[in-house]
XYZ file of C-alpha atoms in Angstrom:
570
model
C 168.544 95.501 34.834
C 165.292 97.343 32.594
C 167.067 100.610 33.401
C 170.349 99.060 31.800
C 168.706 97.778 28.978
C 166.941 100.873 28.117
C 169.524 102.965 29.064
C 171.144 101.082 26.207
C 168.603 101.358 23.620
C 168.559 105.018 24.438
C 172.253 105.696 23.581
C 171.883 103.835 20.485
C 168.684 105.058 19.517
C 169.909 109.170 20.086
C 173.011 108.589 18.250
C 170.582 107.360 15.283
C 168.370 110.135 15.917
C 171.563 112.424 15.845
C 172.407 110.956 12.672
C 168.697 112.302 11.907
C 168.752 115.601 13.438
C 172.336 116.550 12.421
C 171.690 116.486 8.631
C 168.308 117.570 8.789
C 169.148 121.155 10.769
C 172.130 121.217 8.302
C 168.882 120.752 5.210
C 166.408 123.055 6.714
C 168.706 126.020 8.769
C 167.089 127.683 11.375
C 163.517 128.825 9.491
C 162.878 124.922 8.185
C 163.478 123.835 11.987
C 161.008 126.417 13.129
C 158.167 124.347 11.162
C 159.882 121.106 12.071
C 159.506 122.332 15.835
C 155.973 123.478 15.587
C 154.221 120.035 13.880
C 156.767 117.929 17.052
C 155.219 120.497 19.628
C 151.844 119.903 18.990
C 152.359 116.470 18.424
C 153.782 115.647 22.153
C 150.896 118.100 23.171
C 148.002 115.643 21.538
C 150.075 112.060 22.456
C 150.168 112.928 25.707
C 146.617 114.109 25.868
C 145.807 110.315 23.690
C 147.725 107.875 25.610
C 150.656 109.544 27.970
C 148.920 108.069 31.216
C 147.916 104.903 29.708
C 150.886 103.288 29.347
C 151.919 104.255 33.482
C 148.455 102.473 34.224
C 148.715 99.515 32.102
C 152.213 98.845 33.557
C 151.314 99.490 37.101
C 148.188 97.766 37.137
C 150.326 94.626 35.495
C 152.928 94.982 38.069
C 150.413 94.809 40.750
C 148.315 91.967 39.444
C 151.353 89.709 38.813
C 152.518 90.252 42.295
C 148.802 88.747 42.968
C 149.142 86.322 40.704
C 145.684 87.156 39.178
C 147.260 86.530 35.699
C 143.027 86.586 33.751
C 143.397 89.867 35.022
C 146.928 90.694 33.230
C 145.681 89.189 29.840
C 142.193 91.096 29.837
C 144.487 94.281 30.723
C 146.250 93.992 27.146
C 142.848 93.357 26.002
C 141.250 96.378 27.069
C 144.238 98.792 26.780
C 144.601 97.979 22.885
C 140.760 99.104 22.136
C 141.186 102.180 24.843
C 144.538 103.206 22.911
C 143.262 102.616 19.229
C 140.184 105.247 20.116
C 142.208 108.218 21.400
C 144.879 107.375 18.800
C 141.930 107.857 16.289
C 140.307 110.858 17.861
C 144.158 112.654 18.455
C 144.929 112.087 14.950
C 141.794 113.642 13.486
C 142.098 116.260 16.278
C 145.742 117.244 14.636
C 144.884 117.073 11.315
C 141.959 119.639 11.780
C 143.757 121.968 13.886
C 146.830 121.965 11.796
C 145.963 125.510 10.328
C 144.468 127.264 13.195
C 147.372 126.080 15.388
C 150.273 127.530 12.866
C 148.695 130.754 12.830
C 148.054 130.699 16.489
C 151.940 130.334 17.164
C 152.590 132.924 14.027
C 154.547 130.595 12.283
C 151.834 129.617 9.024
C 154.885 127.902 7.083
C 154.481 125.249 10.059
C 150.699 123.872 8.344
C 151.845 121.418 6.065
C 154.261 119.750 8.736
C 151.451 120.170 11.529
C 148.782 117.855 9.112
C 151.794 115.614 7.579
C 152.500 114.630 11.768
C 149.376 114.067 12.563
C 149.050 110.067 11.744
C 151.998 109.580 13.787
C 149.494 109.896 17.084
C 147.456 107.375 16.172
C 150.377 104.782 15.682
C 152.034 105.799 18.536
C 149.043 104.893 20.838
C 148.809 101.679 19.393
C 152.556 101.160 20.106
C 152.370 102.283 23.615
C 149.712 99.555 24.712
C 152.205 96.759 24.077
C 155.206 99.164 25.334
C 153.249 99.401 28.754
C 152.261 95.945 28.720
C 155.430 94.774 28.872
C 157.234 97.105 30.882
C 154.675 95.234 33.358
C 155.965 92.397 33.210
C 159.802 94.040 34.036
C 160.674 92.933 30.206
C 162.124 96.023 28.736
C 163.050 94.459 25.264
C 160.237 94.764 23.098
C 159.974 98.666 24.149
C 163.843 98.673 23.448
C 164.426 96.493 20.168
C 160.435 99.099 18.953
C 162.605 102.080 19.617
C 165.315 101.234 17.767
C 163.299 99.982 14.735
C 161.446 103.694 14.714
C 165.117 105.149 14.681
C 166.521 103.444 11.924
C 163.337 104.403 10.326
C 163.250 107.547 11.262
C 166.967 108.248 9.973
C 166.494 106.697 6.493
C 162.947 107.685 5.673
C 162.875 111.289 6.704
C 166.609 112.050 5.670
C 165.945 110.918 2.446
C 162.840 112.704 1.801
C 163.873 115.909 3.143
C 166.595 115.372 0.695
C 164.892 114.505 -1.915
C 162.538 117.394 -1.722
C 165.239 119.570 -1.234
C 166.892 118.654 -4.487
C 163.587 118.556 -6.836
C 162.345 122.182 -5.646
C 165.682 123.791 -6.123
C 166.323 122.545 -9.444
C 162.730 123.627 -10.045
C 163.186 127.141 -9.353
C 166.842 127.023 -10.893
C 165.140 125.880 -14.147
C 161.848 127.853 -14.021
C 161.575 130.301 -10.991
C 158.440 128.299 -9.575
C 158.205 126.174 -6.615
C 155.598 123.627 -7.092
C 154.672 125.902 -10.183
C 153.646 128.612 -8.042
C 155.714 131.907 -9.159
C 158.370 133.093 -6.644
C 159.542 136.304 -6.372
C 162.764 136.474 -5.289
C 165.467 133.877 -3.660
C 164.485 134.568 -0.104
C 160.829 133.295 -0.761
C 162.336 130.412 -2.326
C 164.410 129.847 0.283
C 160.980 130.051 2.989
C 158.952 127.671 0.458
C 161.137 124.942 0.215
C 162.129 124.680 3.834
C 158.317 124.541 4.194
C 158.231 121.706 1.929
C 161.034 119.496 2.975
C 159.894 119.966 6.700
C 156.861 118.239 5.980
C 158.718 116.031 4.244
C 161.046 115.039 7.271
C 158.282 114.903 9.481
C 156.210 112.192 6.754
C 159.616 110.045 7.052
C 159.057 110.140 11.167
C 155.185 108.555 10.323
C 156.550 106.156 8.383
C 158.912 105.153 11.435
C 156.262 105.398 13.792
C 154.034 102.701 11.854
C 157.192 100.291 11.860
C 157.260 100.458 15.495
C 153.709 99.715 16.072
C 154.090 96.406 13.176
C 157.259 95.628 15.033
C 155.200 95.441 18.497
C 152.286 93.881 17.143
C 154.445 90.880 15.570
C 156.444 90.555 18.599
C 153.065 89.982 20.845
C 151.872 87.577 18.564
C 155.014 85.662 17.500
C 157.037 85.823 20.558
C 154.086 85.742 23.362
C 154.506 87.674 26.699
C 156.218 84.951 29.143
C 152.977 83.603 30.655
C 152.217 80.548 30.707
C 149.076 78.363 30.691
C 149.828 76.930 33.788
C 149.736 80.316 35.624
C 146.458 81.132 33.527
C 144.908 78.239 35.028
C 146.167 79.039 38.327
C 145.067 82.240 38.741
C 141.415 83.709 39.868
C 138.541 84.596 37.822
C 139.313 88.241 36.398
C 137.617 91.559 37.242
C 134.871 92.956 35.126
C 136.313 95.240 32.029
C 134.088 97.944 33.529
C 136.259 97.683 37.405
C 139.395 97.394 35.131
C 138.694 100.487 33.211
C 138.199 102.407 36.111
C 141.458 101.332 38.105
C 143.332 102.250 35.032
C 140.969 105.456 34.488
C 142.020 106.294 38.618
C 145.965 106.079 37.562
C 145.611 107.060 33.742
C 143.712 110.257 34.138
C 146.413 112.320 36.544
C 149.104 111.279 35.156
C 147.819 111.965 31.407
C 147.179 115.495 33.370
C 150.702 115.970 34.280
C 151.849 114.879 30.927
C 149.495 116.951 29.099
C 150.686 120.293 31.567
C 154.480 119.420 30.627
C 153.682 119.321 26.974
C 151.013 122.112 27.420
C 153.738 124.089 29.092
C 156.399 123.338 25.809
C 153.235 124.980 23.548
C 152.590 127.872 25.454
C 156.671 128.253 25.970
C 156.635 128.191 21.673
C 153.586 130.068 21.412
C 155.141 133.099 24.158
C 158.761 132.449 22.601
C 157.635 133.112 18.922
C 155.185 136.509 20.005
C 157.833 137.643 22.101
C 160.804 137.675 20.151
C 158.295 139.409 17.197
C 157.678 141.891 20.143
C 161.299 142.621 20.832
C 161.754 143.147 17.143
C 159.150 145.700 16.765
C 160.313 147.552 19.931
C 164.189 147.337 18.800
C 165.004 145.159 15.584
C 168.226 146.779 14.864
C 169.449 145.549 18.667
C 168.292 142.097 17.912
C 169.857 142.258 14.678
C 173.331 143.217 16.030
C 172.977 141.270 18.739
C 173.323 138.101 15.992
C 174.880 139.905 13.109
C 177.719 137.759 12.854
C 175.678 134.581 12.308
C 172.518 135.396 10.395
C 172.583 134.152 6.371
C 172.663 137.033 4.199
C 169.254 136.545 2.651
C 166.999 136.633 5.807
C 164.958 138.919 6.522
C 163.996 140.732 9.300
C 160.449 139.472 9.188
C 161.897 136.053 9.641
C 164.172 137.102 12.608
C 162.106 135.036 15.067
C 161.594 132.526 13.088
C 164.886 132.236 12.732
C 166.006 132.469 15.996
C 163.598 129.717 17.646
C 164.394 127.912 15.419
C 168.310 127.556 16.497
C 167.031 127.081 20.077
C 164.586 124.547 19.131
C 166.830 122.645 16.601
C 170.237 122.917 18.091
C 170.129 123.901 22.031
C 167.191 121.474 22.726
C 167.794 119.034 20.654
C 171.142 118.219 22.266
C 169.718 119.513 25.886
C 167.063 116.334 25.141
C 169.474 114.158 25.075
C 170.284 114.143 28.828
C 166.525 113.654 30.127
C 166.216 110.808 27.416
C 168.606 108.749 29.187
C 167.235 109.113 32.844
C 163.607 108.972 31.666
C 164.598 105.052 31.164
C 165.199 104.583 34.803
C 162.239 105.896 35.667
C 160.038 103.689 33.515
C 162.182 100.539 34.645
C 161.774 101.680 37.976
C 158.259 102.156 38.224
C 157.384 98.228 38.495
C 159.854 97.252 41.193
C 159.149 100.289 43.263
C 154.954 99.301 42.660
C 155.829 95.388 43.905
C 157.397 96.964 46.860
C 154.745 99.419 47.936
C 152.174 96.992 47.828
C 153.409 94.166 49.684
C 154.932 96.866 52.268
C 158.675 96.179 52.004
C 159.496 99.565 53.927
C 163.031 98.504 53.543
C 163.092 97.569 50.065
C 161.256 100.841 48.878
C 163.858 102.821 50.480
C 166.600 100.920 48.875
C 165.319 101.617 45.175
C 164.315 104.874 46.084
C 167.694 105.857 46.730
C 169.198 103.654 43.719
C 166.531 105.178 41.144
C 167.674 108.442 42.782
C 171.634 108.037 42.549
C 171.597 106.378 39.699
C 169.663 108.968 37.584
C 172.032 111.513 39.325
C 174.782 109.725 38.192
C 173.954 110.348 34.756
C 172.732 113.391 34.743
C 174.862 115.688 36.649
C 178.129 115.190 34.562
C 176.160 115.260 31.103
C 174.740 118.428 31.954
C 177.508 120.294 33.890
C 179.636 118.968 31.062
C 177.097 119.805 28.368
C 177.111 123.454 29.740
C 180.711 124.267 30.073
C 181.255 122.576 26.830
C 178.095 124.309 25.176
C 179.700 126.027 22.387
C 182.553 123.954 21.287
C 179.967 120.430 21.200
C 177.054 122.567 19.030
C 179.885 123.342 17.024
C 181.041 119.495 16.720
C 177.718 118.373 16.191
C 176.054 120.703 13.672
C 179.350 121.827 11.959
C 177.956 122.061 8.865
C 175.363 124.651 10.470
C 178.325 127.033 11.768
C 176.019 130.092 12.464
C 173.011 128.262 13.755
C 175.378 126.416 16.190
C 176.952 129.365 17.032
C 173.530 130.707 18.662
C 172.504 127.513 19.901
C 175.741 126.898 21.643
C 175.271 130.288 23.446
C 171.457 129.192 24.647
C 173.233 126.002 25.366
C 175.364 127.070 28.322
C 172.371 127.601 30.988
C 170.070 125.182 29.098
C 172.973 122.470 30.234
C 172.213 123.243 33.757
C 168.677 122.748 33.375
C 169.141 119.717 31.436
C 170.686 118.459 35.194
C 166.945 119.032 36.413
C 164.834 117.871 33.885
C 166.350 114.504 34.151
C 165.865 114.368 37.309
C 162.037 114.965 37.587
C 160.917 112.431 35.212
C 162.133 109.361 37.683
C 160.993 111.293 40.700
C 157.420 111.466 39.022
C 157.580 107.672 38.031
C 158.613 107.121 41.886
C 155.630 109.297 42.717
C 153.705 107.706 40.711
C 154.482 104.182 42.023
C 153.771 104.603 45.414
C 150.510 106.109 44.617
C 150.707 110.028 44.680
C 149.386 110.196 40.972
C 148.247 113.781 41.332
C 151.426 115.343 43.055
C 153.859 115.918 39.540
C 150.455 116.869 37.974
C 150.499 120.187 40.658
C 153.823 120.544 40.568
C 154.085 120.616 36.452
C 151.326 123.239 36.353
C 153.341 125.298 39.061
C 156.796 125.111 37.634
C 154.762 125.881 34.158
C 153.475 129.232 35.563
C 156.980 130.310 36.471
C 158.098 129.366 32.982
C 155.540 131.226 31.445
C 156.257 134.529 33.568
C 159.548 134.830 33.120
C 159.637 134.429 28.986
C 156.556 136.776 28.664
C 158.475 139.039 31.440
C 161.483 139.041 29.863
C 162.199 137.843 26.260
C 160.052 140.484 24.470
C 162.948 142.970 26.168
C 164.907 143.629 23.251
C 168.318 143.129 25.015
C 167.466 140.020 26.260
C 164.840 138.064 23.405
C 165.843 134.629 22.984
C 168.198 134.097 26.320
C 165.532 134.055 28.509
C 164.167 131.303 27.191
C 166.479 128.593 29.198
C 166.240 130.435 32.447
C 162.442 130.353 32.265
C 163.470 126.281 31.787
C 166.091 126.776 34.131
C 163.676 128.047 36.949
C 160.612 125.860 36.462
C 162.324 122.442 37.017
C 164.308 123.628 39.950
C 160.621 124.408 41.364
C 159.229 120.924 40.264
C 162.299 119.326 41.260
C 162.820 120.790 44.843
C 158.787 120.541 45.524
C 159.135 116.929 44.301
C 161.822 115.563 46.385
C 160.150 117.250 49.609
C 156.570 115.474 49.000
C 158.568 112.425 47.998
C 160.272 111.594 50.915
C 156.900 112.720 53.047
C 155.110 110.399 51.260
C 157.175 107.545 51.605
C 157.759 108.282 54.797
C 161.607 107.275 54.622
C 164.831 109.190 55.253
C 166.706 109.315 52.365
C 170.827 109.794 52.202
C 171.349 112.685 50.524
C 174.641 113.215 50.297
C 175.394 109.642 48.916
C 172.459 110.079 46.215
C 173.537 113.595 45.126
C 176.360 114.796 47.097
C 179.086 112.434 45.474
C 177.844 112.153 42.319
C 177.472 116.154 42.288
C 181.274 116.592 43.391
C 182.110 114.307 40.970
C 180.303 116.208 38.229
C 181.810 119.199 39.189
C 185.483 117.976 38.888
C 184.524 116.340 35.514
C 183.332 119.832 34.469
C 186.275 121.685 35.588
C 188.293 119.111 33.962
C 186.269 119.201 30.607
C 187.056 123.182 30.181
C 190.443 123.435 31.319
C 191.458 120.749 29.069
C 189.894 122.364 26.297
C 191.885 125.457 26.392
C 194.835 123.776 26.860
C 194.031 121.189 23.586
C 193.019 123.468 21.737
C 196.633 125.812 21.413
C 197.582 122.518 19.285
C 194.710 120.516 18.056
C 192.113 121.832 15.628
C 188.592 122.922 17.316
C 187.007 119.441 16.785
C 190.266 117.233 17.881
C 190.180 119.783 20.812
C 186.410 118.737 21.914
C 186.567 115.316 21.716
C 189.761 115.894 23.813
C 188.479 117.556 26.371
C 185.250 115.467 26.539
C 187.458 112.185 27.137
C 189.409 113.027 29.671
C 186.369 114.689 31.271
C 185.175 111.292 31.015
C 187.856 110.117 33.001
C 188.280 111.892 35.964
C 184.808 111.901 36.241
C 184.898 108.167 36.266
C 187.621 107.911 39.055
C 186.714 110.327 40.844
C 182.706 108.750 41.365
C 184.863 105.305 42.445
C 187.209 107.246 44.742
C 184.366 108.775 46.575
C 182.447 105.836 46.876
C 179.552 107.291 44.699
C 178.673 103.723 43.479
C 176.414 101.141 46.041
C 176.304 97.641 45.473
C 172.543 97.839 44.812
C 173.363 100.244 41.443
C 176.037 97.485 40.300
C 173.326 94.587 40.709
C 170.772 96.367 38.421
C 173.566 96.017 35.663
C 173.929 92.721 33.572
C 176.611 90.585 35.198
C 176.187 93.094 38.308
C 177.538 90.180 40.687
C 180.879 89.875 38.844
C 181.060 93.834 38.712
C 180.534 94.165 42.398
C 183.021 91.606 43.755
C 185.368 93.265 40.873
C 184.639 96.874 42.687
C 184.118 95.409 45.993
C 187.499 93.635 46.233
C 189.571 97.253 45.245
C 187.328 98.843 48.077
C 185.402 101.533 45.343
C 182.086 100.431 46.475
C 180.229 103.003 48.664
């Protein structure tokens, strides 16, 4: 039922966000999304070094003590977790701001400083956020982290549209009128050009802050208007609580590794920008004519060959990952949902019962995530050039990085449950040695083989391609050893996979055929439908769908005597 209702939220908050991105990769092209990459990068980096293991602790530390019924112990957790989260908050955010200018030029990308320093609030009112977000995921109530998400979305989409907009407008008619930026004199278009992505960047990003600070009001005001669900009766009831000092350090014993692991994924996405950006300014010194022809057809007229790599992480970052996020952003809900049940189980030893939401966090998330990203790879081109259409020549690059990015989308949304599983039944360090592992193979094969001329920016999804098959495949292994369960494989991937494949097949063919009498976008939204279908029937037919996955959904009894009754229950 949380994963529904987050899963939910998700959708609605990513088609916001799209409404976000869309526009603002249209505003900025590829060299503006470059510095709009570089302040997000370092952000996730610092968050997850602030707070990323927090909330897991707070939540699983809740989860256990309510199962107790030591519910002193719950209330002093809130308690403690608010003062713990305002501190790093604090200390990230000053941390960011100071290192805003050493860390642009560290990455080579010094346009990025002004984003990097405009971001760096956002930590601090994140980590506030996440204290109640944790709190009362808990407590299995996933609506305050839903309805906060969906305030910082609508946010998001009218505050940083606007000012990117905004900024836009005022520095071009600027240099129209004067041939200054800011007064500063320009000398030619192209610097223009440079500048005021620079400036409307920053601008976008101070229009996320602003969204981030309505989430952690919206939060704040729901704990103190709405309550959390417990009442004084089951304060009374319950047991003296623990000392803050024996709280801190169970949430310090859970906090610490996973904040590790977090911190190595993020880590990993810094280093992969910081080895992306050198790289691609090392195949361009070895062979900048190949790299030039390689994109001829969809570089603007006015860039120049010292912005080349700019240019080109930027299109990966903007368009390919942006819509690759998507697909991890909707499984990452199931594992966060998860994560209480599968804690109440472990500790009261339901051997049974953890195998059983094992296996439904497992199918479920595969259910999701094997047709969005077989679809999303097969479809690569034609949906980049649906989404960002008014970006034709950034999509057209992205949609080419797309295509084996897709396929790695398929295993990035699959370790983030796996992890919260791990996580829940007490392996806290395993996905920390895992991350760091799959991060080393990342990091060889873009230093290994993007500064080769020929190959530059490709090899960037196959180094994300290969590190998540590592984490994923080590991951399931020391999962089911750990459990000590045997798991049914081929009804948790082996249906839904088939499935996938036939909605993939079906998604391409389709298109071809669509598109001899529909125009390009007509033809997409086609081919996605019916895609949509078969995969649909298809999953039923084979019995990819348990009764335990129907009960998580609201009104699951109804839905599974409705399946149940035409026999397409596995």
């Amino acid at each position: 039922h949380g994963a529904a209702i987050l899963a939910v939220s998700t959708v609605i908050v990513k088609a916001i966000g799209a409404l976000f991105k869309i526009p603002l990769n249209n505003l900025l092209d590829g060299v503006g999304m470059a510095y709009f990459s570089s302040a997000y990068t370092i952000f996730n980096t610092l968050y997850a070094l602030s707070v990323a293991g927090l909330p897991v602790a707070v939540s699983r530390l809740v989860s256990q003590n309510v199962v107790l019924g030591r519910y002193r112990d719950i209330k002093k957790i809130l308690k403690i977790s608010r003062w713990l989260f305002i501190c790093t908050g604090t200390l990230g955010f000053l941390v960011m701001l100071w290192a805003a200018r050493p860390f642009s030029v560290l990455v080579k990308n010094p346009g990025a400083f002004l984003a990097i320093a405009v971001m760096s609030p956002a930590v601090m009112f994140c980590c506030m956020t996440a204290a109640y977000r944790g709190y009362y995921q808990g407590l299995s109530n996933m609506y305050p982290t839903a309805a906060s998400q969906g305030v910082e979305a609508v946010a998001k989409l009218l505050f940083g549209t606007s000012l990117a907009w905004l900024t836009i407008r005022r520095l071009e008619e600027e240099y129209a009128a004067s041939g200054t930026i800011l007064g500063m004199a320009v000398t030619d278009s192209a610097q223009a050009g440079v500048m005021v992505s620079q400036y409307a960047a920053a601008a976008a990003i101070g229009g996320i802050v602003v969204s981030t600070l309505f989430g952690t009001l919206y939060c704040w005001g729901r704990y103190l208007l709405g309550g959390d669900g417990i009442s004084h009766r089951q304060i009374e009831g319950s047991p003296a609580p623990k000392s803050s000092r024996s709280i801190v350090r169970e949430m310090a014993a859970v906090a610490l590794p996973v904040c590790l692991g977090a911190v190595v994924l993020n880590v990993t996405s810094l280093i992969d920008m910081v080895s992306i950006m050198s790289c691609l300014e090392k195949a361009v010194e070895r062979d900048g004519g190949l790299v030039w022809r390689m994109y001829a057809p969809y570089l603007h007229e006015d860039l120049r060959m010292q912005d080349l790599p700019a240019y080109l992480y930027g299109c990966y970052s903007g368009i390919s990952v942006t819509m690759f996020n998507l697909v991890p952003a909707l499984t990452s809900t199931i594992g966060v949902s998860a994560l209480p049940a599968v804690t109440a189980a472990w500790v009261s030893r339901q051997g049974e019962k953890i195998r059983r939401n094992i296996e439904s966090v497992l199918r479920v998330t595969a259910i999701v995530a094997f047709p969005a990203g077989i679809g999303l790879s097969v479809m690569a081109k034609p949906a980049a050039a649906l989404v960002f259409s008014r970006s034709p020549l950034e999509a057209a690059v992205g949609g080419q990085l797309l295509q084996l990015l897709g396929l790695a989308a398929v295993l990035v949304a699959l370790s983030t449950p796996i992890n919260s599983v791990l996580q829940a039944i007490g392996r806290i360090t395993t996905p920390v040695k895992l991350m760091l592992l799959g991060a080393v193979v990342k990091l060889a094969v873009n230093y290994c083989l993007i500064q080769v001329p020929g190959v530059n920016i490709q090899a960037a999804p196959a180094g994300t391609l290969a590190c998540y098959g590592v984490i994923v495949a080590l991951s399931l292994w020391k999962l089911a050893d750990a459990a000590q369960i045997q798991l049914d494989w081929g009804s948790v991937f082996g249906k839904p996979l088939a499935a996938a494949v036939l909605c993939g097949v079906t998604a391409r063919t389709s298109y071809g055929l669509l598109l001899d009498s529909l125009p390009g976008a007509l033809a997409t939204l086609g081919a996605i439908g019916l895609a949509a279908i078969v995969y649909a029937i298809s999953l039923l037919l084979l019995g990819g769908i348990c009764r335990q996955d129907v009960l998580m959904l609201p009104k699951g009894e109804k839905i599974a005597k409705l399946l149940e009754k035409h026999r397409l229950l596995g």
